[in-house]
Amino acid sequence: MGRRSGDAQGTGGRSLSSKDQPDDLRPATRLVGAGRRAEWTGTPGEPGAVVNPPVWRASTHLYPDAAALHAGKPNADGHFYYGRRGAPTQWALADALTALEPGAAGTVLYPSGVAAIAGALLAVLRPGDVLLMSDNAYEPTRNMARGLLRDMGIETRWFDPQDPAAFAAAACERCKAVLLESPGSLTLEVQDVPALAALARERGIAVVLDNTWAGPLAFPALERGADIAVMSLTKHVGGHSDLMMGSAAAGERLYQKLRKTAQALGQVVSPDDAALALRGLRTMGVRLERETATALALAQWLADRAEVAHVLCPMLPGSPGHELWQRDFTGGCGLFSLVFTGKDGTARDAFIDALGLFGIGYSWGGFESLVSPVDPASVRSATPWPLPGMAAGDRFGVRLSIGLEDPADLRADLERGLAAWRAA
């Protein structure tokens, strides 16, 4: 867990205290320097100073004497107490993520993105409460609502992600939180987060936003009205498909609730995984730029193919939600979906199996391209699938996560997949 303070933070190669830190540093510069406090890396120019915080592996933190133990602050950020409360490697990652999220007082780390969603919801909901959930939410989030939360006596109501009026109609006095996901990670609907947040604020409803697709570089969630910004760090931050982690950032009041709940649940991430996430964070900006450019080019090409009925990509002009994306976002990522023209799941699977450069598997945001089937009908509650405007037969599709391969090679691979779809 980590929060902003007046302690020194690294900026590039030298350390600056917060009072000396320029306020106008751009995101790329913050990605390089955030979380690199001199107290964790050493003072530049002095023996032992390093670029990255070392990996601190310890379950037990030792005190010099009993008096020091009694004088300790066991629930203070950045304070050695016990391994479950973290050490400099975890603190540096949380500190860096906080620095990237305008308006955040602190960030809590979790062992997965799903754990981060659970931690955020459990921090603001109690038995008898009602949770409103966008109907394009991540399937494990929906399962949490139907399982864990229901068993706790928390009711969930789903609403059309693109209809603020539907949200307002579903709200009631017992509603204490709303879970948004914009764009949705499967069907990619963009929500009017500022408008929904304003409606929620009028009713005293906490807004929890799964902001994994865009992250704070492209969508500063708290500035746009969210109360808690959740990310799966497994995706873009890790960037190399070798760690599981999540995060939740909030302003002062809800940050304290997040950390208290996380500590009560015994949530902790390993220092080794925190170090991997810090490493991925430093290159996240350039990876996102490359993946976004390639994804948009491929989305435009696929939109003109006869085999493809719909490309679900908010960055694509003409795609549903594109105007909201233009208004509220400053970037994108490599994740989008497509729906084939008619046929069935057998033809869709033939497309997947014919691909050579796309790994078949879940997750996204890594350096490698991935493909997985899209069958949203089974995970919709308030809105049908296919969506209005789609033909009844245009049901089966795939989700593509675009990596760092050469765009021309990926296009040729997709061409092979489309040929197999036609032949099926």
Tab-separated table of C-alpha atoms in Angstrom:
chain	number	residue	atom	x	y	z
A	1	MET	CA	0.000	0.000	0.000
A	2	GLY	CA	1.270	3.438	-0.743
A	3	ARG	CA	0.197	7.030	-0.641
A	4	ARG	CA	1.584	10.408	-1.548
A	5	SER	CA	3.705	12.201	0.995
A	6	GLY	CA	6.416	14.808	1.211
A	7	ASP	CA	9.171	12.225	0.950
A	8	ALA	CA	11.605	12.277	-1.937
A	9	GLN	CA	10.592	10.742	-5.238
A	10	GLY	CA	12.854	9.848	-8.094
A	11	THR	CA	12.574	11.803	-11.332
A	12	GLY	CA	14.695	10.306	-14.035
A	13	GLY	CA	18.150	9.748	-12.567
A	14	ARG	CA	18.119	12.139	-9.621
A	15	SER	CA	15.894	12.454	-6.599
A	16	LEU	CA	13.679	15.460	-5.978
A	17	SER	CA	11.615	16.158	-2.906
A	18	SER	CA	7.952	16.722	-3.621
A	19	LYS	CA	8.312	20.471	-3.137
A	20	ASP	CA	10.936	20.516	-5.897
A	21	GLN	CA	9.061	18.146	-8.199
A	22	PRO	CA	7.729	19.999	-11.260
A	23	ASP	CA	3.947	19.958	-11.441
A	24	ASP	CA	3.871	19.783	-15.238
A	25	LEU	CA	5.753	16.531	-15.798
A	26	ARG	CA	4.163	14.600	-18.631
A	27	PRO	CA	3.027	10.978	-18.246
A	28	ALA	CA	6.068	9.490	-19.990
A	29	THR	CA	8.366	11.255	-17.542
A	30	ARG	CA	6.282	10.217	-14.547
A	31	LEU	CA	6.410	6.606	-15.725
A	32	VAL	CA	10.201	6.720	-15.510
A	33	GLY	CA	10.528	8.413	-12.142
A	34	ALA	CA	7.458	7.542	-10.072
A	35	GLY	CA	8.104	5.446	-6.976
A	36	ARG	CA	11.885	5.813	-7.058
A	37	ARG	CA	12.327	7.506	-3.696
A	38	ALA	CA	15.854	7.949	-2.447
A	39	GLU	CA	14.929	6.237	0.825
A	40	TRP	CA	14.334	3.050	-1.205
A	41	THR	CA	17.023	3.322	-3.887
A	42	GLY	CA	19.733	5.311	-2.098
A	43	THR	CA	20.832	8.871	-2.759
A	44	PRO	CA	22.376	9.324	-6.237
A	45	GLY	CA	26.118	9.815	-5.980
A	46	GLU	CA	26.441	7.946	-2.713
A	47	PRO	CA	27.756	4.358	-2.488
A	48	GLY	CA	25.099	1.729	-3.019
A	49	ALA	CA	22.606	3.927	-4.881
A	50	VAL	CA	20.644	1.998	-7.526
A	51	VAL	CA	18.072	2.791	-10.195
A	52	ASN	CA	15.358	0.371	-9.045
A	53	PRO	CA	14.178	-0.380	-5.510
A	54	PRO	CA	15.704	-3.713	-4.460
A	55	VAL	CA	13.529	-6.771	-3.952
A	56	TRP	CA	12.865	-6.943	-0.205
A	57	ARG	CA	11.889	-10.512	0.721
A	58	ALA	CA	10.899	-10.818	4.363
A	59	SER	CA	8.052	-12.097	6.464
A	60	THR	CA	9.591	-10.732	9.680
A	61	HIS	CA	10.798	-7.183	10.218
A	62	LEU	CA	13.117	-6.858	13.209
A	63	TYR	CA	13.215	-4.070	15.791
A	64	PRO	CA	16.410	-3.073	17.665
A	65	ASP	CA	14.707	-3.321	21.069
A	66	ALA	CA	11.331	-3.579	22.809
A	67	ALA	CA	11.012	0.178	23.110
A	68	ALA	CA	11.271	0.568	19.344
A	69	LEU	CA	8.605	-2.095	18.850
A	70	HIS	CA	6.246	-0.391	21.314
A	71	ALA	CA	6.853	2.985	19.644
A	72	GLY	CA	6.091	1.616	16.170
A	73	LYS	CA	3.160	2.624	14.000
A	74	PRO	CA	1.827	-0.703	12.777
A	75	ASN	CA	-0.841	0.785	10.551
A	76	ALA	CA	1.172	3.562	8.920
A	77	ASP	CA	2.047	3.537	5.219
A	78	GLY	CA	5.693	2.876	4.463
A	79	HIS	CA	6.456	1.633	7.969
A	80	PHE	CA	8.290	-1.623	8.609
A	81	TYR	CA	6.092	-3.786	10.812
A	82	TYR	CA	5.409	-7.218	9.351
A	83	GLY	CA	5.758	-8.684	5.874
A	84	ARG	CA	2.016	-8.669	5.220
A	85	ARG	CA	2.108	-4.861	5.414
A	86	GLY	CA	4.705	-4.713	2.649
A	87	ALA	CA	8.220	-3.368	2.293
A	88	PRO	CA	9.979	-0.941	-0.083
A	89	THR	CA	9.397	-2.988	-3.246
A	90	GLN	CA	5.618	-3.047	-2.781
A	91	TRP	CA	5.566	0.516	-1.429
A	92	ALA	CA	7.461	1.776	-4.478
A	93	LEU	CA	4.952	0.206	-6.874
A	94	ALA	CA	1.956	1.567	-4.975
A	95	ASP	CA	3.624	4.976	-4.763
A	96	ALA	CA	4.273	5.000	-8.506
A	97	LEU	CA	0.681	4.066	-9.339
A	98	THR	CA	-0.604	6.789	-7.031
A	99	ALA	CA	1.584	9.349	-8.778
A	100	LEU	CA	0.028	8.359	-12.123
A	101	GLU	CA	-3.592	8.719	-10.929
A	102	PRO	CA	-4.556	12.401	-10.535
A	103	GLY	CA	-6.576	12.920	-7.392
A	104	ALA	CA	-5.447	9.714	-5.677
A	105	ALA	CA	-4.380	9.788	-2.036
A	106	GLY	CA	-3.063	6.246	-2.207
A	107	THR	CA	-3.138	2.871	-3.935
A	108	VAL	CA	-3.733	-0.597	-2.511
A	109	LEU	CA	-2.195	-3.654	-4.185
A	110	TYR	CA	-3.955	-7.014	-4.508
A	111	PRO	CA	-2.848	-10.469	-5.732
A	112	SER	CA	-5.076	-10.232	-8.846
A	113	GLY	CA	-7.420	-7.916	-10.676
A	114	VAL	CA	-10.435	-9.848	-9.395
A	115	ALA	CA	-9.125	-9.461	-5.845
A	116	ALA	CA	-8.893	-5.700	-6.443
A	117	ILE	CA	-12.531	-5.561	-7.580
A	118	ALA	CA	-13.588	-7.616	-4.550
A	119	GLY	CA	-11.542	-5.415	-2.222
A	120	ALA	CA	-13.068	-2.244	-3.641
A	121	LEU	CA	-16.659	-3.512	-3.429
A	122	LEU	CA	-16.262	-4.954	0.054
A	123	ALA	CA	-14.884	-1.612	1.220
A	124	VAL	CA	-18.100	0.233	0.302
A	125	LEU	CA	-20.876	-2.381	0.573
A	126	ARG	CA	-22.595	-4.010	3.541
A	127	PRO	CA	-25.334	-6.662	3.892
A	128	GLY	CA	-28.664	-5.255	2.714
A	129	ASP	CA	-27.056	-2.863	0.233
A	130	VAL	CA	-27.718	-2.781	-3.504
A	131	LEU	CA	-24.920	-2.742	-6.088
A	132	LEU	CA	-25.594	-1.458	-9.592
A	133	MET	CA	-23.424	-3.113	-12.236
A	134	SER	CA	-22.862	-2.239	-15.855
A	135	ASP	CA	-24.111	-5.076	-18.079
A	136	ASN	CA	-20.811	-5.213	-19.959
A	137	ALA	CA	-18.827	-6.080	-16.812
A	138	TYR	CA	-16.055	-8.659	-16.773
A	139	GLU	CA	-17.488	-12.169	-16.279
A	140	PRO	CA	-15.612	-12.884	-12.997
A	141	THR	CA	-17.051	-9.626	-11.635
A	142	ARG	CA	-20.549	-10.819	-12.515
A	143	ASN	CA	-19.826	-14.188	-10.886
A	144	MET	CA	-18.726	-12.353	-7.747
A	145	ALA	CA	-22.059	-10.540	-7.672
A	146	ARG	CA	-24.019	-13.773	-8.108
A	147	GLY	CA	-21.924	-15.664	-5.576
A	148	LEU	CA	-19.885	-13.930	-2.882
A	149	LEU	CA	-21.920	-10.724	-2.721
A	150	ARG	CA	-25.297	-12.459	-2.920
A	151	ASP	CA	-24.274	-14.810	-0.119
A	152	MET	CA	-23.426	-11.740	1.967
A	153	GLY	CA	-26.903	-10.323	1.446
A	154	ILE	CA	-25.895	-7.765	-1.189
A	155	GLU	CA	-28.260	-7.446	-4.160
A	156	THR	CA	-26.920	-6.662	-7.638
A	157	ARG	CA	-28.904	-4.963	-10.393
A	158	TRP	CA	-27.557	-4.750	-13.953
A	159	PHE	CA	-28.195	-1.853	-16.323
A	160	ASP	CA	-27.521	-0.927	-19.947
A	161	PRO	CA	-23.955	0.449	-20.009
A	162	GLN	CA	-24.832	3.052	-22.638
A	163	ASP	CA	-28.012	4.373	-21.040
A	164	PRO	CA	-27.586	6.734	-18.054
A	165	ALA	CA	-31.376	6.816	-17.688
A	166	ALA	CA	-31.351	3.062	-17.071
A	167	PHE	CA	-28.842	3.589	-14.293
A	168	ALA	CA	-31.001	6.276	-12.709
A	169	ALA	CA	-34.082	4.042	-12.957
A	170	ALA	CA	-32.321	1.137	-11.232
A	171	ALA	CA	-31.036	3.237	-8.323
A	172	CYS	CA	-32.777	3.241	-4.958
A	173	GLU	CA	-32.138	4.313	-1.382
A	174	ARG	CA	-30.310	1.052	-0.660
A	175	CYS	CA	-27.870	1.547	-3.547
A	176	LYS	CA	-24.427	2.228	-2.119
A	177	ALA	CA	-22.135	1.516	-5.084
A	178	VAL	CA	-22.050	1.216	-8.861
A	179	LEU	CA	-19.496	-0.850	-10.771
A	180	LEU	CA	-18.620	0.567	-14.198
A	181	GLU	CA	-16.324	-0.868	-16.853
A	182	SER	CA	-15.513	1.457	-19.733
A	183	PRO	CA	-14.826	0.203	-22.310
A	184	GLY	CA	-16.059	-3.262	-21.384
A	185	SER	CA	-13.283	-5.803	-21.832
A	186	LEU	CA	-15.391	-8.111	-24.029
A	187	THR	CA	-17.925	-6.045	-25.977
A	188	LEU	CA	-16.106	-2.703	-25.645
A	189	GLU	CA	-19.054	-0.378	-24.942
A	190	VAL	CA	-17.885	3.045	-23.781
A	191	GLN	CA	-19.843	4.587	-20.934
A	192	ASP	CA	-20.460	8.236	-20.176
A	193	VAL	CA	-18.540	8.005	-16.909
A	194	PRO	CA	-18.769	11.727	-16.033
A	195	ALA	CA	-22.549	11.707	-16.497
A	196	LEU	CA	-23.030	8.464	-14.574
A	197	ALA	CA	-20.715	9.693	-11.805
A	198	ALA	CA	-22.739	12.896	-11.484
A	199	LEU	CA	-25.963	10.903	-11.133
A	200	ALA	CA	-24.309	8.649	-8.555
A	201	ARG	CA	-22.949	11.586	-6.581
A	202	GLU	CA	-26.437	13.096	-6.295
A	203	ARG	CA	-27.602	9.846	-4.701
A	204	GLY	CA	-24.590	9.217	-2.450
A	205	ILE	CA	-23.523	6.175	-4.502
A	206	ALA	CA	-19.821	5.305	-4.655
A	207	VAL	CA	-18.487	4.868	-8.212
A	208	VAL	CA	-16.069	1.976	-8.714
A	209	LEU	CA	-14.538	1.918	-12.205
A	210	ASP	CA	-12.639	-0.973	-13.726
A	211	ASN	CA	-10.215	1.157	-15.728
A	212	THR	CA	-7.939	-1.624	-16.966
A	213	TRP	CA	-8.483	-0.994	-20.704
A	214	ALA	CA	-7.290	2.614	-20.685
A	215	GLY	CA	-5.519	3.050	-17.355
A	216	PRO	CA	-4.696	6.475	-15.942
A	217	LEU	CA	-2.517	7.425	-18.939
A	218	ALA	CA	-5.536	7.514	-21.261
A	219	PHE	CA	-8.402	7.984	-18.798
A	220	PRO	CA	-7.749	9.686	-15.422
A	221	ALA	CA	-10.600	7.937	-13.677
A	222	LEU	CA	-10.801	9.963	-10.474
A	223	GLU	CA	-10.715	13.237	-12.385
A	224	ARG	CA	-13.572	11.960	-14.559
A	225	GLY	CA	-15.752	11.309	-11.506
A	226	ALA	CA	-14.917	7.804	-10.276
A	227	ASP	CA	-14.398	7.345	-6.538
A	228	ILE	CA	-12.271	4.196	-6.819
A	229	ALA	CA	-10.155	3.325	-9.874
A	230	VAL	CA	-9.421	-0.385	-10.234
A	231	MET	CA	-6.876	-1.954	-12.581
A	232	SER	CA	-5.698	-5.446	-13.339
A	233	LEU	CA	-1.939	-4.903	-13.239
A	234	THR	CA	-1.665	-8.345	-14.820
A	235	LYS	CA	-2.403	-6.620	-18.125
A	236	HIS	CA	-0.649	-3.434	-19.299
A	237	VAL	CA	1.412	-2.681	-16.211
A	238	GLY	CA	2.984	-6.135	-16.038
A	239	GLY	CA	3.105	-6.262	-19.809
A	240	HIS	CA	4.932	-9.585	-20.089
A	241	SER	CA	2.300	-12.214	-19.169
A	242	ASP	CA	4.253	-13.378	-16.136
A	243	LEU	CA	2.500	-11.954	-13.076
A	244	MET	CA	-0.913	-11.636	-11.442
A	245	MET	CA	-1.786	-8.433	-9.600
A	246	GLY	CA	-4.427	-5.750	-9.186
A	247	SER	CA	-4.725	-2.277	-7.719
A	248	ALA	CA	-7.329	0.172	-6.425
A	249	ALA	CA	-6.684	3.906	-6.033
A	250	ALA	CA	-8.899	6.463	-4.321
A	251	GLY	CA	-9.043	9.809	-2.572
A	252	GLU	CA	-8.254	10.058	1.119
A	253	ARG	CA	-11.554	8.877	2.637
A	254	LEU	CA	-12.076	5.801	0.477
A	255	TYR	CA	-8.366	5.001	0.352
A	256	GLN	CA	-8.443	4.485	4.118
A	257	LYS	CA	-11.437	2.153	3.697
A	258	LEU	CA	-9.637	0.227	0.954
A	259	ARG	CA	-6.482	-0.339	2.990
A	260	LYS	CA	-8.406	-1.253	6.148
A	261	THR	CA	-10.448	-3.840	4.231
A	262	ALA	CA	-7.366	-5.218	2.469
A	263	GLN	CA	-5.524	-5.608	5.748
A	264	ALA	CA	-8.521	-7.303	7.374
A	265	LEU	CA	-8.572	-9.798	4.484
A	266	GLY	CA	-4.812	-10.356	4.686
A	267	GLN	CA	-4.217	-9.178	1.109
A	268	VAL	CA	-0.563	-8.937	0.096
A	269	VAL	CA	1.505	-9.195	-3.110
A	270	SER	CA	4.935	-10.737	-3.344
A	271	PRO	CA	7.957	-8.421	-3.619
A	272	ASP	CA	9.169	-10.348	-6.662
A	273	ASP	CA	5.910	-9.710	-8.502
A	274	ALA	CA	5.971	-6.064	-7.397
A	275	ALA	CA	9.443	-5.735	-8.916
A	276	LEU	CA	8.202	-7.244	-12.187
A	277	ALA	CA	5.266	-4.814	-12.221
A	278	LEU	CA	7.617	-1.884	-11.612
A	279	ARG	CA	9.772	-3.042	-14.514
A	280	GLY	CA	6.749	-3.301	-16.787
A	281	LEU	CA	5.457	0.081	-15.683
A	282	ARG	CA	8.537	1.874	-17.011
A	283	THR	CA	7.868	0.778	-20.610
A	284	MET	CA	4.071	0.768	-20.483
A	285	GLY	CA	3.732	4.073	-22.343
A	286	VAL	CA	5.746	3.069	-25.405
A	287	ARG	CA	4.148	-0.381	-25.512
A	288	LEU	CA	0.672	1.123	-25.420
A	289	GLU	CA	1.507	3.545	-28.221
A	290	ARG	CA	2.714	0.721	-30.479
A	291	GLU	CA	-0.136	-1.658	-29.614
A	292	THR	CA	-2.764	1.058	-30.053
A	293	ALA	CA	-1.474	2.113	-33.468
A	294	THR	CA	-1.369	-1.475	-34.708
A	295	ALA	CA	-4.795	-2.287	-33.269
A	296	LEU	CA	-6.415	0.717	-34.931
A	297	ALA	CA	-4.860	-0.127	-38.297
A	298	LEU	CA	-6.047	-3.744	-38.072
A	299	ALA	CA	-9.506	-2.689	-36.868
A	300	GLN	CA	-9.879	-0.381	-39.871
A	301	TRP	CA	-8.807	-3.171	-42.234
A	302	LEU	CA	-11.151	-5.728	-40.640
A	303	ALA	CA	-14.095	-3.310	-40.767
A	304	ASP	CA	-13.962	-3.460	-44.579
A	305	ARG	CA	-13.906	-7.260	-44.771
A	306	ALA	CA	-17.036	-9.072	-45.935
A	307	GLU	CA	-16.457	-11.801	-43.338
A	308	VAL	CA	-16.765	-9.276	-40.508
A	309	ALA	CA	-20.159	-7.842	-39.522
A	310	HIS	CA	-18.973	-5.590	-36.680
A	311	VAL	CA	-15.670	-4.413	-35.269
A	312	LEU	CA	-16.105	-3.502	-31.603
A	313	CYS	CA	-13.371	-0.923	-31.137
A	314	PRO	CA	-14.108	2.470	-29.576
A	315	MET	CA	-11.081	4.014	-31.298
A	316	LEU	CA	-12.611	3.271	-34.696
A	317	PRO	CA	-14.673	6.093	-36.244
A	318	GLY	CA	-18.268	4.985	-36.582
A	319	SER	CA	-17.996	2.422	-33.807
A	320	PRO	CA	-20.591	2.749	-30.981
A	321	GLY	CA	-19.169	4.971	-28.259
A	322	HIS	CA	-16.509	6.514	-30.485
A	323	GLU	CA	-17.701	10.041	-29.707
A	324	LEU	CA	-17.397	9.435	-25.962
A	325	TRP	CA	-13.949	7.944	-26.492
A	326	GLN	CA	-12.900	11.033	-28.440
A	327	ARG	CA	-14.271	13.326	-25.745
A	328	ASP	CA	-12.969	11.611	-22.615
A	329	PHE	CA	-9.910	9.543	-23.575
A	330	THR	CA	-6.414	10.550	-24.624
A	331	GLY	CA	-5.298	7.124	-25.814
A	332	GLY	CA	-6.261	3.504	-26.209
A	333	CYS	CA	-4.818	0.018	-26.139
A	334	GLY	CA	-4.544	-3.096	-28.269
A	335	LEU	CA	-7.762	-4.805	-27.166
A	336	PHE	CA	-10.816	-5.008	-29.435
A	337	SER	CA	-13.380	-7.559	-30.607
A	338	LEU	CA	-15.048	-8.474	-33.876
A	339	VAL	CA	-18.250	-10.265	-34.785
A	340	PHE	CA	-18.401	-12.477	-37.865
A	341	THR	CA	-21.098	-12.291	-40.534
A	342	GLY	CA	-23.376	-15.215	-39.829
A	343	LYS	CA	-22.145	-18.832	-39.670
A	344	ASP	CA	-21.616	-20.547	-36.325
A	345	GLY	CA	-19.113	-21.350	-33.646
A	346	THR	CA	-17.448	-24.006	-35.785
A	347	ALA	CA	-16.398	-21.415	-38.379
A	348	ARG	CA	-15.230	-19.099	-35.596
A	349	ASP	CA	-13.094	-21.877	-34.114
A	350	ALA	CA	-11.616	-22.586	-37.554
A	351	PHE	CA	-10.543	-18.937	-37.705
A	352	ILE	CA	-8.879	-19.214	-34.299
A	353	ASP	CA	-7.101	-22.477	-35.073
A	354	ALA	CA	-5.682	-21.138	-38.346
A	355	LEU	CA	-3.829	-18.298	-36.611
A	356	GLY	CA	-0.128	-18.801	-36.050
A	357	LEU	CA	0.986	-15.560	-34.406
A	358	PHE	CA	-1.941	-15.159	-32.020
A	359	GLY	CA	-1.740	-17.276	-28.889
A	360	ILE	CA	-5.035	-18.868	-27.865
A	361	GLY	CA	-5.702	-17.834	-24.306
A	362	TYR	CA	-7.209	-15.370	-21.883
A	363	SER	CA	-5.788	-12.087	-20.576
A	364	TRP	CA	-4.365	-9.244	-22.652
A	365	GLY	CA	-1.929	-6.352	-22.484
A	366	GLY	CA	1.207	-8.464	-22.879
A	367	PHE	CA	3.881	-8.116	-25.545
A	368	GLU	CA	2.383	-11.018	-27.508
A	369	SER	CA	-0.874	-11.082	-29.471
A	370	LEU	CA	-3.745	-13.243	-28.203
A	371	VAL	CA	-7.135	-14.430	-29.456
A	372	SER	CA	-10.108	-15.822	-27.544
A	373	PRO	CA	-13.740	-16.591	-28.493
A	374	VAL	CA	-16.470	-14.056	-27.712
A	375	ASP	CA	-19.893	-15.393	-26.668
A	376	PRO	CA	-21.529	-12.520	-24.772
A	377	ALA	CA	-25.096	-13.900	-24.810
A	378	SER	CA	-24.509	-15.947	-21.659
A	379	VAL	CA	-23.152	-12.990	-19.694
A	380	ARG	CA	-25.825	-10.343	-20.329
A	381	SER	CA	-28.635	-9.554	-17.905
A	382	ALA	CA	-30.160	-6.193	-18.821
A	383	THR	CA	-29.291	-5.981	-22.512
A	384	PRO	CA	-29.583	-8.657	-25.212
A	385	TRP	CA	-26.933	-10.114	-27.459
A	386	PRO	CA	-26.677	-9.501	-30.344
A	387	LEU	CA	-27.026	-5.814	-29.558
A	388	PRO	CA	-29.649	-3.651	-31.299
A	389	GLY	CA	-28.530	-2.980	-34.860
A	390	MET	CA	-26.883	-6.391	-35.226
A	391	ALA	CA	-28.412	-9.132	-37.341
A	392	ALA	CA	-29.697	-12.134	-35.401
A	393	GLY	CA	-27.115	-14.363	-37.077
A	394	ASP	CA	-24.196	-12.073	-36.299
A	395	ARG	CA	-23.484	-13.633	-32.945
A	396	PHE	CA	-20.110	-15.337	-32.921
A	397	GLY	CA	-16.871	-13.418	-32.675
A	398	VAL	CA	-13.404	-13.204	-31.209
A	399	ARG	CA	-11.473	-10.845	-28.998
A	400	LEU	CA	-8.032	-9.796	-30.191
A	401	SER	CA	-5.262	-8.504	-27.973
A	402	ILE	CA	-2.671	-6.889	-30.217
A	403	GLY	CA	0.949	-7.170	-29.143
A	404	LEU	CA	4.259	-5.882	-30.431
A	405	GLU	CA	4.621	-8.026	-33.547
A	406	ASP	CA	5.005	-6.360	-36.934
A	407	PRO	CA	1.583	-5.110	-38.099
A	408	ALA	CA	2.046	-6.584	-41.574
A	409	ASP	CA	2.726	-10.041	-40.133
A	410	LEU	CA	-0.350	-9.849	-37.923
A	411	ARG	CA	-2.485	-8.789	-40.866
A	412	ALA	CA	-1.232	-11.717	-42.945
A	413	ASP	CA	-1.995	-14.060	-40.048
A	414	LEU	CA	-5.527	-12.706	-39.749
A	415	GLU	CA	-5.943	-13.179	-43.506
A	416	ARG	CA	-5.145	-16.884	-43.011
A	417	GLY	CA	-7.747	-17.029	-40.278
A	418	LEU	CA	-10.402	-15.417	-42.461
A	419	ALA	CA	-9.654	-17.881	-45.242
A	420	ALA	CA	-10.224	-20.760	-42.809
A	421	TRP	CA	-13.494	-19.129	-41.662
A	422	ARG	CA	-14.730	-18.923	-45.280
A	423	ALA	CA	-13.827	-22.566	-45.871
A	424	ALA	CA	-15.573	-23.842	-42.744
